[in-house]
Amino acid sequence: MMFVRLAILLCLVRASHCFRYSSLSHRLSSNQRRQYGAIEFRSNIQSKSIQRNRHHYIQLDMSDGDDDIISGSSKFSMEEIPLNQIFSKAVVLQRCGDRTGALQEYNHFLQVAETHDVDPSLYAEVHANTAAIYAMQGKGADTDSKEMRVKAKEAFQEALKYRPSLGSAWVNLALLQLAEGKELGANEQDEVKKVLKDARSCCERALGLDNDDERSRSLANKLIGDIDTMLKQIK
């Protein structure tokens, strides 16, 4: 089967770095940080990888514990909560596996940001993190899982609309497109070919970025190799 190698690769990716969390405070100007509270994150969710990564997306250290993780929904009005607190809470919940709670906080963040006319390019990572949750919820073959993958794809596209330099989002989008290809039948070769080419294009976008995200670049290269092999198998 042409998607056997892809299925194995997808499993490996899920176990490694795909669908990573993102940081955004450094994208805001000093005035915006004061206005929206998006100062440098200094709570105990800040891992060493956050401190040293300067390219908008991070891999949180899942081994670190948090003594004061916030849980439950917010009891404050949108005007009273600075964006960095909402974002930090969402990341903590996402990190702890509370995807429903994290989604609620990310949506809360988007409501606040839109209410205050914050430039969408400054919080593209929120869309990427939301997409990551949808993608993790869309692992199955049932209808609900498929709907989650559609939402994930749309959210990654939204993130890339405002920040095309998010290499990990390009790679994750390619993976979602390849997952779509796995669902196509043997008599849908033209559609399969289109999906493969679209996924390859996403990988090329990731490789064309001027950044030092070697993990995304490495995965993009591997995916291109697999995609080219599968394209050769299609008559």
PDB file of N, CA and C in Angstrom, residues 8 26 45 49 77 87 139 144 198 224 227:
ATOM      1  N   ILE A   8       3.290   4.827   9.179  1.00  0.00           N
ATOM      2  CA  ILE A   8       4.349   4.615  10.167  1.00  0.00           C
ATOM      3  C   ILE A   8       4.982   5.940  10.547  1.00  0.00           C
ATOM      4  N   HIS A  26       7.096  37.892  22.590  1.00  0.00           N
ATOM      5  CA  HIS A  26       8.156  38.709  22.026  1.00  0.00           C
ATOM      6  C   HIS A  26       7.747  39.355  20.710  1.00  0.00           C
ATOM      7  N   ILE A  45       5.431  27.928  34.092  1.00  0.00           N
ATOM      8  CA  ILE A  45       5.258  27.128  32.888  1.00  0.00           C
ATOM      9  C   ILE A  45       6.391  27.401  31.911  1.00  0.00           C
ATOM     10  N   SER A  49      13.473  25.642  27.238  1.00  0.00           N
ATOM     11  CA  SER A  49      13.351  25.720  25.789  1.00  0.00           C
ATOM     12  C   SER A  49      12.657  27.002  25.362  1.00  0.00           C
ATOM     13  N   SER A  77     -13.818  39.195  33.809  1.00  0.00           N
ATOM     14  CA  SER A  77     -14.264  39.706  32.519  1.00  0.00           C
ATOM     15  C   SER A  77     -13.063  39.826  31.593  1.00  0.00           C
ATOM     16  N   PHE A  87      -3.135  33.373  27.753  1.00  0.00           N
ATOM     17  CA  PHE A  87      -2.296  32.493  26.948  1.00  0.00           C
ATOM     18  C   PHE A  87      -1.536  31.507  27.830  1.00  0.00           C
ATOM     19  N   LYS A 139      -7.458  11.876  15.689  1.00  0.00           N
ATOM     20  CA  LYS A 139      -6.638  10.710  15.346  1.00  0.00           C
ATOM     21  C   LYS A 139      -7.438   9.531  14.812  1.00  0.00           C
ATOM     22  N   ASP A 144     -16.434  12.202  13.874  1.00  0.00           N
ATOM     23  CA  ASP A 144     -15.994  13.279  14.761  1.00  0.00           C
ATOM     24  C   ASP A 144     -14.506  13.565  14.580  1.00  0.00           C
ATOM     25  N   ASP A 198       0.029  18.811  -2.915  1.00  0.00           N
ATOM     26  CA  ASP A 198      -0.252  19.907  -1.980  1.00  0.00           C
ATOM     27  C   ASP A 198       0.592  19.766  -0.717  1.00  0.00           C
ATOM     28  N   ILE A 224       9.065  14.870   2.072  1.00  0.00           N
ATOM     29  CA  ILE A 224       9.228  15.038   0.631  1.00  0.00           C
ATOM     30  C   ILE A 224       9.752  13.751   0.003  1.00  0.00           C
ATOM     31  N   ILE A 227       6.851  11.348  -0.085  1.00  0.00           N
ATOM     32  CA  ILE A 227       5.855  11.795  -1.064  1.00  0.00           C
ATOM     33  C   ILE A 227       6.325  11.491  -2.480  1.00  0.00           C
TER      34      ILE A 227
END
